[in-house]
Coordinates of C-alpha atoms and ligand atoms in Angstrom, one line a residue:
X163 CA -1.8 20.1 12.8
X164 CA -0.7 16.6 12.2
X165 CA 2.6 14.8 12.6
X166 CA 3.5 12.2 10.0
X167 CA 6.5 10.0 9.4
X168 CA 8.0 6.6 9.0
X169 CA 7.6 4.1 11.9
X170 CA 10.1 4.8 14.7
X171 CA 11.3 8.0 13.3
X172 CA 10.1 9.7 16.4
X173 CA 6.6 11.1 15.9
X174 CA 5.4 10.1 19.4
X175 CA 8.6 11.2 21.1
X176 CA 8.5 14.5 19.4
X177 CA 4.9 15.2 20.5
X178 CA 5.7 14.0 23.9
X179 CA 8.6 16.3 24.2
X180 CA 6.3 19.1 23.1
X181 CA 3.5 18.3 25.4
X182 CA 5.8 17.5 28.3
X183 CA 3.9 14.4 29.2
X184 CA 5.4 11.0 29.1
X185 CA 2.8 9.0 27.3
X186 CA 5.5 6.9 25.6
X187 CA 6.6 5.6 29.0
X188 CA 3.3 3.8 29.6
X189 CA 3.0 2.6 26.0
X190 CA 3.6 -1.1 25.2
X191 CA 6.6 -1.3 22.9
X192 CA 6.5 2.5 22.4
X193 CA 4.4 2.0 19.3
X194 CA 1.7 4.5 18.6
X195 CA -1.5 2.5 18.9
X196 CA -4.2 5.1 19.3
X197 CA -5.1 8.4 17.9
X198 CA -5.0 11.3 20.2
X199 CA -5.0 15.0 20.0
X200 CA -3.4 17.5 22.3
X201 CA -4.0 21.2 22.6
X202 CA -0.8 23.1 23.6
X203 CA -1.7 26.5 24.8
X204 CA 0.3 29.5 23.5
X205 CA 2.0 30.2 26.9
X206 CA 3.4 26.7 27.0
X207 CA 4.7 27.0 23.5
X208 CA 6.3 30.3 24.2
X209 CA 7.9 29.0 27.3
X210 CA 9.4 26.1 25.4
X211 CA 10.4 28.3 22.5
X212 CA 12.0 30.9 24.8
X213 CA 13.4 33.9 23.1
X214 CA 12.4 32.7 19.7
X215 CA 8.7 33.4 20.2
X216 CA 7.1 36.5 21.5
X217 CA 3.5 35.7 22.6
X218 CA 2.5 39.2 21.7
X219 CA 3.1 38.4 18.0
X220 CA 0.4 35.8 17.9
X221 CA -3.3 35.9 18.4
X222 CA -3.7 32.2 18.1
X223 CA -4.8 30.4 21.3
X224 CA -2.1 27.7 20.7
X225 CA -1.6 24.6 18.6
X226 CA -3.7 21.5 18.5
X227 CA -1.6 18.5 17.6
X228 CA -3.2 15.4 16.1
X229 CA -1.1 12.4 16.7
X230 CA -1.7 10.2 13.7
X231 CA -0.5 6.7 13.9
X232 CA -0.6 6.7 10.1
X233 CA -1.3 9.2 7.5
X234 CA -4.7 7.7 6.7
X235 CA -6.4 9.5 9.5
X236 CA -4.7 12.6 8.3
X237 CA -6.2 12.0 4.8
X238 CA -9.6 11.6 6.4
X239 CA -9.2 14.9 8.2
X240 CA -8.1 16.7 5.1
X241 CA -10.7 15.3 2.9
X242 CA -13.5 16.2 5.3
X243 CA -12.3 19.8 5.1
X244 CA -11.1 19.6 8.7
X245 CA -9.4 22.8 9.5
X246 CA -7.4 21.0 12.2
X247 CA -4.8 19.5 10.0
X248 CA -4.0 22.5 7.9
X249 CA -0.3 22.1 8.4
X250 CA 1.9 19.2 9.0
X251 CA 5.2 18.1 10.5
X252 CA 6.9 15.4 8.6
X253 CA 9.4 13.6 10.9
X254 CA 12.5 12.0 9.3
X255 CA 15.2 10.2 11.2
X256 CA 18.5 12.0 10.2
X257 CA 20.3 8.7 10.2
X258 CA 17.7 6.6 8.4
X259 CA 16.7 9.2 5.9
X260 CA 13.7 8.6 3.6
X261 CA 11.8 5.4 4.1
X262 CA 8.6 4.0 2.5
X263 CA 6.2 5.7 4.8
X264 CA 8.1 9.0 4.4
X265 CA 7.4 8.8 0.7
X266 CA 3.8 7.8 1.2
X267 CA 3.3 10.7 3.6
X268 CA 5.0 13.1 1.1
X269 CA 2.6 11.8 -1.6
X270 CA -0.4 12.6 0.6
X271 CA 1.0 16.1 1.5
X272 CA 1.6 16.7 -2.2
X273 CA -1.8 15.6 -3.3
X274 CA -3.6 17.5 -0.5
X275 CA -1.4 20.6 -1.0
X276 CA -0.7 20.8 2.7
X277 CA 2.0 23.2 3.8
X278 CA 4.5 21.3 6.0
X279 CA 7.9 21.4 7.5
X280 CA 10.3 18.6 7.9
X281 CA 11.6 17.7 11.4
X282 CA 15.0 16.1 10.9
X283 CA 14.9 14.2 14.1
X284 CA 17.5 12.4 16.3
X285 CA 20.3 14.8 15.7
X286 CA 21.6 13.8 19.1
X287 CA 22.6 10.4 17.6
X288 CA 25.1 12.0 15.2
X289 CA 28.4 10.4 16.5
X290 CA 30.2 12.7 18.8
X291 CA 27.2 14.9 19.5
X292 CA 27.4 17.0 22.6
X293 CA 23.9 17.6 23.8
X294 CA 22.5 20.9 25.1
X295 CA 19.1 20.1 26.6
X296 CA 16.3 22.1 25.0
X297 CA 18.6 24.5 23.2
X298 CA 17.6 26.3 20.0
X299 CA 19.4 24.7 17.1
X300 CA 21.7 27.6 16.3
X301 CA 23.2 27.6 19.9
X302 CA 23.7 23.8 20.0
X303 CA 25.1 23.7 16.5
X304 CA 27.7 26.3 17.2
X305 CA 28.9 24.3 20.3
X306 CA 29.5 21.1 18.3
X307 CA 32.9 20.2 16.9
X308 CA 33.7 20.8 13.3
X309 CA 33.5 17.1 12.5
X310 CA 30.1 16.7 14.1
X311 CA 28.7 19.7 12.3
X312 CA 30.0 18.3 9.0
X313 CA 28.3 14.9 9.7
X314 CA 25.0 16.6 10.5
X315 CA 25.2 18.8 7.4
X316 CA 25.7 15.7 5.3
X317 CA 22.7 14.0 6.7
X318 CA 20.6 17.2 6.3
X319 CA 21.7 17.8 2.8
X320 CA 20.7 14.2 1.9
X321 CA 17.2 14.8 3.2
X322 CA 17.0 18.1 1.3
X323 CA 18.2 16.2 -1.8
X324 CA 15.6 13.5 -1.3
X325 CA 12.9 16.2 -1.0
X326 CA 14.0 17.8 -4.2
X327 CA 13.9 14.3 -5.9
X328 CA 10.2 14.3 -4.9
X329 CA 9.7 17.7 -6.4
X330 CA 9.9 19.9 -3.3
X331 CA 12.3 22.7 -3.1
X332 CA 13.6 22.6 0.4
X333 CA 16.3 24.1 2.6
X334 CA 17.3 24.5 6.2
X335 CA 14.5 26.5 7.7
X336 CA 16.5 29.6 8.6
X337 CA 17.3 30.0 4.9
X338 CA 13.7 29.8 3.8
X339 CA 12.1 33.1 3.1
X340 CA 8.9 31.9 1.7
X341 CA 7.4 28.9 3.4
X342 CA 4.7 28.7 0.8
X343 CA 7.2 27.9 -1.9
X344 CA 9.9 26.1 0.0
X345 CA 9.9 23.4 2.6
X346 CA 11.8 24.2 5.7
X347 CA 13.9 21.5 7.3
X348 CA 14.3 21.9 11.1
X349 CA 17.0 19.7 12.8
X350 CA 15.7 18.5 16.2
X351 CA 16.1 15.9 18.8
X352 CA 13.0 14.6 20.5
X353 CA 15.2 13.1 23.1
X354 CA 17.2 16.2 24.2
X355 CA 14.7 18.8 23.1
X356 CA 17.4 20.5 20.9
X357 CA 15.8 22.3 18.0
X358 CA 12.3 21.9 19.5
X359 CA 12.1 25.7 20.2
X360 CA 12.8 26.3 16.5
X361 CA 10.2 23.7 15.4
X362 CA 7.5 25.3 17.5
X363 CA 8.4 28.8 16.3
X364 CA 8.2 27.8 12.7
X365 CA 4.9 26.0 13.4
X366 CA 3.5 29.0 15.1
X367 CA 4.5 31.2 12.2
X368 CA 3.0 28.8 9.7
X369 CA -0.3 28.4 11.6
X370 CA -0.6 32.0 12.1
X371 CA -0.2 32.5 8.4
X372 CA -2.4 29.7 7.1
X373 CA -5.0 29.3 9.7
X374 CA -5.8 32.9 9.8
X375 CA -6.5 32.8 6.1
X376 CA -8.1 29.4 5.8
X377 CA -9.8 28.7 9.1
X378 CA -13.1 30.1 9.8
X379 CA -14.6 28.1 12.5
X380 CA -18.2 28.6 13.4
X381 CA -18.0 28.0 17.1
X382 CA -21.6 28.6 18.0
X383 CA -23.5 26.2 15.6
X384 CA -24.2 22.5 15.9
X385 CA -21.0 20.5 15.9
X386 CA -19.5 18.9 12.9
X387 CA -16.6 16.4 13.2
X388 CA -14.9 13.2 12.1
X389 CA -14.6 9.9 14.0
X390 CA -11.0 9.2 14.7
X391 CA -11.5 5.9 16.5
X392 CA -14.2 3.6 17.8
X393 CA -13.3 2.2 21.2
X394 CA -14.7 0.1 24.0
X395 CA -14.5 2.0 27.2
X396 CA -15.1 0.6 30.7
X397 CA -18.4 1.8 32.1
X398 CA -19.4 3.5 28.8
X399 CA -19.5 0.6 26.2
X400 CA -18.5 1.6 22.7
X401 CA -17.4 5.2 22.5
X402 CA -16.1 7.3 19.6
X403 CA -13.1 9.6 19.7
X404 CA -13.9 12.5 17.4
X405 CA -12.3 15.6 16.2
X406 CA -14.7 18.4 16.3
X407 CA -13.8 20.9 13.7
X408 CA -16.8 23.1 13.7
X409 CA -19.5 24.2 16.2
X410 CA -20.2 22.7 19.6
X411 CA -21.4 19.4 21.0
X412 CA -23.3 19.1 24.3
X413 CA -24.5 16.4 26.6
X414 CA -27.9 15.1 25.5
X415 CA -27.4 16.4 22.0
X416 CA -28.9 14.1 19.3
X417 CA -26.1 13.2 16.9
X418 CA -25.9 11.4 13.6
X419 CA -22.8 9.2 13.1
X420 CA -21.7 7.3 10.0
X421 CA -22.1 3.6 10.5
X422 CA -21.2 0.3 8.7
X423 CA -24.8 0.1 7.5
X424 CA -27.0 3.1 8.1
X425 CA -26.3 6.3 9.8
X426 CA -26.6 5.9 13.5
X427 CA -28.9 8.3 15.3
X428 CA -28.2 8.5 19.0
X429 CA -28.0 10.8 22.0
X430 CA -24.8 12.0 23.8
X431 CA -24.6 10.4 27.3
X432 CA -21.2 11.9 28.2
X433 CA -18.5 14.0 26.8
X434 CA -15.1 13.0 28.0
X435 CA -12.3 15.4 27.5
X436 CA -8.6 14.9 28.2
X437 CA -7.4 17.2 30.9
X438 CA -5.2 20.1 29.7
X439 CA -1.9 18.7 28.4
X440 CA -3.1 15.1 28.5
X441 CA -4.3 13.3 25.5
X442 CA -7.2 11.1 24.6
X443 CA -5.4 7.9 24.9
X444 CA -4.4 8.2 28.5
X445 CA -7.7 6.9 29.7
X446 CA -7.5 7.7 33.4
X447 CA -7.2 11.4 32.7
X448 CA -10.7 12.1 31.4
X449 CA -12.9 14.6 32.8
X450 CA -16.6 15.0 32.2
X451 CA -17.7 18.2 30.4
X452 CA -21.1 19.5 29.5
X453 CA -20.1 21.1 26.3
X454 CA -17.1 21.4 23.9
X455 CA -16.5 23.8 21.1
X456 CA -14.3 23.5 18.0
X457 CA -11.5 22.8 17.5
X458 CA -11.1 19.9 19.9
X459 CA -10.5 16.2 20.3
X460 CA -13.2 14.6 22.4
X461 CA -14.5 11.2 23.4
X462 CA -18.2 10.8 23.0
X463 CA -20.1 8.1 25.0
X464 CA -23.5 7.3 23.5
X465 CA -25.6 4.1 23.0
X466 CA -25.6 2.2 19.7
X467 CA -22.2 3.2 18.6
X468 CA -21.1 -0.4 17.8
X469 CA -21.4 0.1 14.1
X470 CA -19.6 3.5 13.9
X471 CA -16.6 3.7 11.6
X472 CA -13.3 5.6 12.0
X473 CA -13.2 8.3 9.4
X474 CA -17.0 8.7 9.3
X475 CA -18.7 12.0 9.8
X476 CA -20.4 13.1 13.0
X477 CA -23.1 15.8 13.1
X478 CA -25.0 17.4 15.9
X479 CA -28.7 17.8 15.1
X480 CA -29.8 20.4 17.7
X481 CA -32.6 22.5 16.2
X482 CA -32.2 21.3 12.7
X483 CA -34.4 18.7 10.9
X484 CA -33.2 15.2 11.7
X485 CA -33.8 13.9 8.2
X486 CA -31.7 16.7 6.7
X487 CA -28.8 15.8 9.0
X488 CA -29.2 12.1 8.2
X489 CA -29.1 13.0 4.5
X490 CA -26.0 15.1 4.9
X491 CA -24.2 12.2 6.7
X492 CA -25.4 9.8 4.0
X493 CA -24.2 12.1 1.2
X494 CA -20.8 12.4 2.9
X495 CA -20.5 8.7 3.3
X496 CA -21.6 8.1 -0.3
X497 CA -18.8 10.4 -1.5
X498 CA -16.3 8.1 0.0
X499 CA -18.0 4.8 -0.9
X500 CA -15.7 2.4 -2.7
X501 CA -16.8 1.0 -6.1
X502 CA -17.1 -2.7 -5.8
X503 CA -17.2 -5.3 -8.6
X504 CA -19.0 -8.7 -8.9
X505 CA -15.7 -10.5 -8.3
X506 CA -12.5 -9.3 -6.6
X507 CA -10.5 -9.2 -3.4
X508 CA -11.8 -8.3 0.0
X509 CA -10.3 -5.1 1.5
X510 CA -10.3 -4.0 5.1
X511 CA -8.9 -0.8 6.5
X512 CA -8.9 1.0 9.8
X513 CA -10.6 4.1 8.7
X514 CA -12.8 5.3 5.9
X515 CA -10.0 7.6 4.7
X516 CA -7.6 4.7 4.5
X517 CA -10.2 2.5 2.8
X518 CA -10.5 5.1 0.2
X519 CA -6.8 5.4 -0.3
X520 CA -6.5 1.6 -0.6
X521 CA -9.3 1.6 -3.1
X522 CA -7.5 4.2 -5.2
X523 CA -4.2 2.3 -5.1
X524 CA -5.9 -0.9 -6.1
X525 CA -7.8 0.8 -8.8
X526 CA -4.5 2.1 -10.2
X527 CA -3.1 -1.4 -10.1
X528 CA -6.3 -2.7 -11.8
X529 CA -7.2 -5.0 -8.9
X530 CA -11.0 -5.4 -8.6
X531 CA -12.6 -5.2 -5.1
X532 CA -15.6 -7.3 -4.2
X533 CA -16.0 -5.9 -0.7
X534 CA -14.5 -3.0 1.2
X535 CA -15.0 -2.3 4.8
X536 CA -13.7 -0.5 7.9
X537 CA -12.7 -2.9 10.6
X538 CA -10.5 -5.9 11.6
X539 CA -10.4 -9.0 9.5
X540 CA -13.3 -11.2 10.7
X541 CA -14.6 -14.7 9.9
X542 CA -17.3 -13.4 7.6
X543 CA -14.6 -11.7 5.5
X544 CA -13.0 -15.1 5.0
X545 CA -16.4 -16.5 3.9
X546 CA -16.7 -13.8 1.3
X547 CA -13.1 -14.3 0.1
X548 CA -13.4 -18.1 0.0
X549 CA -16.3 -18.0 -2.5
X550 CA -14.1 -16.3 -5.2
X551 CA -13.6 -18.6 -8.2
X552 CA -10.2 -17.3 -9.1
X553 CA -7.6 -18.2 -6.5
X554 CA -6.0 -14.8 -7.1
X555 CA -9.1 -13.3 -5.5
X556 CA -9.3 -15.7 -2.6
X557 CA -7.5 -12.9 -0.8
X558 CA -8.0 -10.3 1.9
X559 CA -5.9 -7.2 2.0
X560 CA -5.9 -5.5 5.4
X561 CA -4.4 -2.0 5.9
X562 CA -3.6 -1.1 9.5
X563 CA -6.0 -3.8 10.9
X564 CA -5.7 -6.9 13.0
X565 CA -6.8 -10.4 12.0
X566 CA -9.2 -11.8 14.6
X567 CA -7.9 -15.2 15.8
X568 CA -11.0 -17.1 14.7
X569 CA -10.6 -15.5 11.2
X570 CA -7.0 -16.7 11.1
X571 CA -8.2 -20.3 11.6
X572 CA -10.9 -20.0 9.1
X573 CA -8.5 -18.6 6.5
X574 CA -6.3 -21.7 6.9
X575 CA -9.1 -24.2 6.4
X576 CA -10.8 -22.2 3.6
X577 CA -7.6 -21.5 1.7
X578 CA -7.9 -17.8 1.9
X579 CA -4.6 -15.7 1.9
X580 CA -4.5 -12.6 4.1
X581 CA -2.1 -9.8 3.6
X582 CA -1.7 -7.0 6.1
X583 CA 0.7 -4.1 6.1
X584 CA 1.0 -0.5 7.4
X585 CA 2.1 0.9 4.1
X586 CA -0.4 0.9 1.2
X587 CA 2.0 0.5 -1.6
X588 CA 3.8 -2.3 0.1
X589 CA 0.5 -4.1 0.6
X590 CA -0.3 -3.7 -3.1
X591 CA 3.2 -4.8 -4.0
X592 CA 3.0 -7.9 -1.8
X593 CA -0.3 -8.8 -3.5
X594 CA 1.2 -8.2 -7.0
X595 CA 4.0 -10.6 -6.2
X596 CA 1.5 -13.2 -5.0
X597 CA -0.5 -12.9 -8.2
X598 CA 2.7 -13.2 -10.2
X599 CA 3.6 -16.4 -8.3
X600 CA 0.2 -17.9 -9.0
X601 CA 0.3 -16.9 -12.7
X602 CA 3.8 -18.5 -13.0
X603 CA 2.6 -21.7 -11.5
X604 CA -0.5 -21.7 -13.8
X605 CA 1.7 -21.2 -16.8
X606 CA 4.0 -24.0 -15.7
X607 CA 1.1 -26.4 -15.5
X608 CA -0.2 -25.2 -18.9
X609 CA 3.2 -25.7 -20.4
X610 CA 3.3 -29.2 -19.0
X611 CA 0.0 -30.1 -20.7
X612 CA 0.6 -28.4 -24.0
X613 CA 2.2 -29.7 -27.2
X614 CA 5.6 -28.1 -27.6
X615 CA 6.5 -27.0 -31.1
X616 CA 9.5 -28.8 -32.8
X617 CA 10.9 -29.3 -36.2
X618 CA 13.3 -32.2 -36.8
X619 CA 14.9 -34.1 -39.7
X620 CA 15.5 -37.8 -40.3
X621 CA 19.2 -38.3 -40.8
X622 CA 20.4 -40.2 -43.9
X623 CA 21.4 -43.8 -43.3
X624 CA 19.9 -43.8 -39.8
X625 CA 16.9 -46.1 -40.2
X626 CA 17.2 -48.7 -37.4
X627 CA 13.9 -50.3 -38.0
X628 CA 11.3 -50.0 -40.8
X629 CA 8.1 -50.1 -38.9
X630 CA 6.0 -51.2 -35.8
X631 CA 7.4 -48.8 -34.7
X632 CA 9.7 -47.1 -37.1
X633 CA 13.0 -46.3 -35.4
X634 CA 15.1 -43.5 -37.0
X635 CA 17.9 -41.2 -36.1
X636 CA 16.9 -37.6 -36.1
X637 CA 18.3 -34.1 -35.5
X638 CA 16.2 -31.6 -33.8
X639 CA 16.4 -28.3 -35.7
X640 CA 14.4 -26.2 -33.3
X641 CA 12.0 -26.7 -30.4
X642 CA 11.5 -29.6 -28.1
X643 CA 10.6 -33.2 -29.2
X644 CA 8.7 -34.9 -26.3
X645 CA 7.8 -38.5 -25.9
X646 CA 4.2 -39.4 -26.8
X647 CA 3.8 -36.3 -29.0
X648 CA 2.1 -36.7 -32.4
X649 CA 4.3 -36.3 -35.5
X650 CA 3.1 -34.6 -38.7
X651 CA 4.7 -34.0 -42.1
X652 CA 3.7 -31.2 -44.4
X653 CA 2.7 -32.0 -47.9
X654 CA 3.0 -28.5 -49.4
X655 CA 1.3 -26.7 -46.5
X656 CA -1.1 -29.5 -45.6
X657 CA -0.1 -31.3 -42.4
X658 CA -0.4 -35.1 -42.7
X659 CA -0.4 -37.2 -39.5
X660 CA 2.5 -39.6 -39.4
X661 CA 2.2 -41.3 -36.1
X662 CA 3.1 -41.0 -32.4
X663 CA 6.5 -40.9 -30.7
X664 CA 6.9 -44.0 -28.5
X665 CA 10.3 -43.5 -27.1
X666 CA 13.4 -41.3 -27.4
X667 CA 17.0 -42.5 -26.9
X668 CA 20.1 -40.4 -26.6
X669 CA 23.3 -42.3 -26.8
X670 CA 21.5 -45.5 -25.8
X671 CA 19.7 -43.9 -22.8
X672 CA 16.0 -43.4 -22.7
X673 CA 15.1 -39.7 -22.3
X674 CA 11.7 -37.8 -22.2
X675 CA 12.6 -35.1 -24.6
X676 CA 15.2 -33.9 -27.0
X677 CA 16.0 -30.2 -27.4
X678 CA 17.2 -28.2 -30.4
X679 CA 20.6 -29.4 -31.6
X680 CA 20.3 -32.9 -30.1
X681 CA 20.7 -36.0 -32.2
X682 CA 18.6 -38.8 -30.9
X683 CA 16.9 -41.9 -32.1
X684 CA 13.1 -41.9 -31.9
X685 CA 10.5 -44.7 -32.2
X686 CA 7.5 -43.6 -34.2
X687 CA 4.4 -45.7 -34.0
X688 CA 2.4 -45.7 -37.3
X689 CA 4.5 -45.0 -40.3
X690 CA 6.8 -47.3 -42.4
X691 CA 10.1 -45.8 -43.5
X692 CA 10.2 -45.7 -47.3
X693 CA 6.4 -45.2 -47.5
X694 CA 4.9 -42.4 -45.2
X695 CA 8.3 -41.1 -44.2
X696 CA 11.7 -41.1 -45.9
X697 CA 15.3 -40.4 -44.8
X698 CA 16.0 -36.7 -44.9
X699 CA 12.3 -35.8 -44.4
X700 CA 11.5 -32.8 -42.3
X701 CA 9.0 -33.7 -39.6
X702 CA 7.1 -31.6 -37.0
X703 CA 5.4 -32.1 -33.7
X704 CA 1.7 -31.6 -34.3
X705 CA 0.3 -28.6 -32.4
X706 CA -3.5 -28.6 -31.9
X707 CA -5.0 -25.3 -32.9
X708 CA -6.0 -24.5 -29.3
X709 CA -2.5 -25.0 -28.1
X710 CA -1.1 -22.9 -30.9
X711 CA -3.3 -20.1 -29.8
X712 CA -2.3 -20.3 -26.1
X713 CA 1.4 -20.6 -27.1
X714 CA 1.3 -17.6 -29.3
X715 CA -0.9 -15.3 -27.2
X716 CA 0.0 -16.2 -23.7
X717 CA 3.3 -18.1 -23.5
X718 CA 5.4 -16.5 -26.3
X719 CA 7.5 -14.8 -23.6
X720 CA 7.9 -18.1 -21.6
X721 CA 9.2 -20.5 -24.2
X722 CA 12.7 -20.6 -25.6
X723 CA 13.5 -18.6 -28.7
X724 CA 14.1 -21.7 -30.9
X725 CA 10.8 -23.1 -29.8
X726 CA 9.1 -19.9 -30.7
X727 CA 10.8 -20.0 -34.1
X728 CA 9.4 -23.5 -34.7
X729 CA 6.0 -22.3 -33.6
X730 CA 6.1 -19.3 -36.0
X731 CA 7.2 -21.5 -38.9
X732 CA 4.4 -23.9 -38.1
X733 CA 1.8 -21.1 -37.9
X734 CA 3.1 -19.7 -41.2
X735 CA 2.4 -23.0 -42.9
X736 CA -1.0 -23.4 -41.4
X737 CA -2.0 -19.8 -42.0
X738 CA -1.0 -19.9 -45.7
X739 CA -4.0 -22.2 -46.0
X740 CA -6.2 -20.6 -43.4
X741 CA -5.2 -17.1 -42.3
X742 CA -7.3 -17.4 -39.1
X743 CA -5.8 -20.6 -37.9
X744 CA -5.0 -20.5 -34.2
X745 CA -6.3 -16.9 -33.8
Ligands
LIG156 N1 18.3 9.3 20.4 C1 17.1 9.6 20.0 N2 16.2 8.7 20.0 C2 14.9 9.1 19.6 C3 14.6 10.4 19.2 N3 13.3 10.5 18.9 C4 12.8 9.2 19.1 N4 13.8 8.4 19.5 C5 13.6 7.0 19.8 O1 13.2 6.3 18.6 C6 12.2 5.3 19.0 C7 11.0 5.5 18.2 O2 10.4 6.7 18.6 P1 8.8 6.9 18.6 O3 8.5 8.3 19.0 O4 8.1 5.8 19.2 O5 8.6 6.9 17.0 P2 7.2 7.0 16.2 O6 7.6 7.6 14.9 O7 6.2 7.6 17.0 O8 7.0 5.5 16.0 P3 5.6 4.8 15.7 O9 4.7 5.3 16.8 O10 5.9 3.3 16.0 O11 5.2 5.1 14.3 C8 12.1 5.3 20.4 O12 12.9 4.3 21.0 C9 12.6 6.7 20.9 O13 13.1 6.7 22.1 C10 15.7 11.3 19.3 O14 15.5 12.5 18.9 N5 16.9 10.9 19.7

């Protein structure tokens, strides 16, 4: 069973409350940094749940909680067919309501069709709350004042409404008859323990129902599992924390583990198990065991694990053919390989499952990937990203990973931009915005270097100078007349070059351009008034065919409407001679 939810909504606290340990106390910043799993035996559950649970009703040994710091490892477990995460608790802060990671978690639950319940956490923070330590929700609810009850109800109904917006029919858990069709919402407080008995009771009921049907663990065969985390451990070197969902693993077993390059074949040196009611991340509480059976979270110490990847498969060889097992691991890795392109961005993620989820999201956003790997952002990633020709692809997108400090330096000197986030769609959004910014800047420079369309007319009685240069008063009908632009006049539909603008004056002041509606005097180098041009003539700024094409196809949305009108009139004239002009 996995616990999901937005940052700080109380996943760790809730697990802590349940397991009765105080991991959170020793954790820097109280942020979940590692993945752990805790088995809570049935007798402990029933003692917490009190009257709500009768142990005789259950034939499950207890519940195994996987503490996911993000939903990605959950995805990994699901996609590997891990029976461990068959049901889920989605934690939502009653005051905060739905947040980005709540939605992302819901999306994963929806796609994987995982039964789940919602823990509406932190009910003790409802103003005026009168806490009743560890009480079932009904008891404590009844003892609250009318106002407090009303406030809580409002928050709960908002959560139920949010769930329904996402397509889930939900209700307070005691009103739910069929948990298969409806999502039960359980009000709890991880702080005071209120509602925790209810939560456990519902979880037991759900697991009993689903696990009995869906879980068939072969406890005797060679072990099958998934790497949750790769960790350096004093005295052991690189170790892997795995979830074993099938079979057994023993000391001295030969195992095959998915690696960055090839599958790693190695031998188990030590199996380190958390003591009962401890969890993998509290290091000092390991004990050495000879053998472990599914389902369990276990730390494996073995040589050559440096290349192992979180999310990768682990298989015990035992009496099977080594090549067959290697092939199985390879096949499983291939099924989660990310398609890469010749050019694109570099993607890093903390587990294979999250890498896969990132790749899906980027594929949807039509962002090509040149390289996708599990692990922190390292200098060699910067090297790869810096070789991209397109500045939009000189980018690294890191999901739930750190940036090594030497990589950070390299990124600065090599002009590589790194984005990191803990929410996939936010990461994609940040990148989208970045791309938009670059495109806008590119368009701005294109606009600066492109002839802008304009149609203007020489005003009667406004010839100030005949030639060298001709100086005439004009009115701009549409578009933008810019200094140094080339002027043409259409004879029928044939553009004739007239000359070049060598100065624009508006009310005696020099200006760089004149916009539609302006009356200005322009100096035109080339023509003589009365010969090539006459008063009342309609003149145009010449648009080279290439520019016309860019303007029409790429910048039509960027330029002002009157300029677009001038462009279209210009195109009409050109195309009446040559239908493919500027296409
Ligand atoms: N008052 C109150 N505070 C709570 C409750 N549950 C959690 N908190 C507080 O909320 C903060 C976040 O709780 P965590 O358990 O670390 O939240 P989390 O979801 O595990 O957060 P991450 O591990 O960072 O994703 C901590 O300061 C907790 O003490 C609750 O029921 N009531």
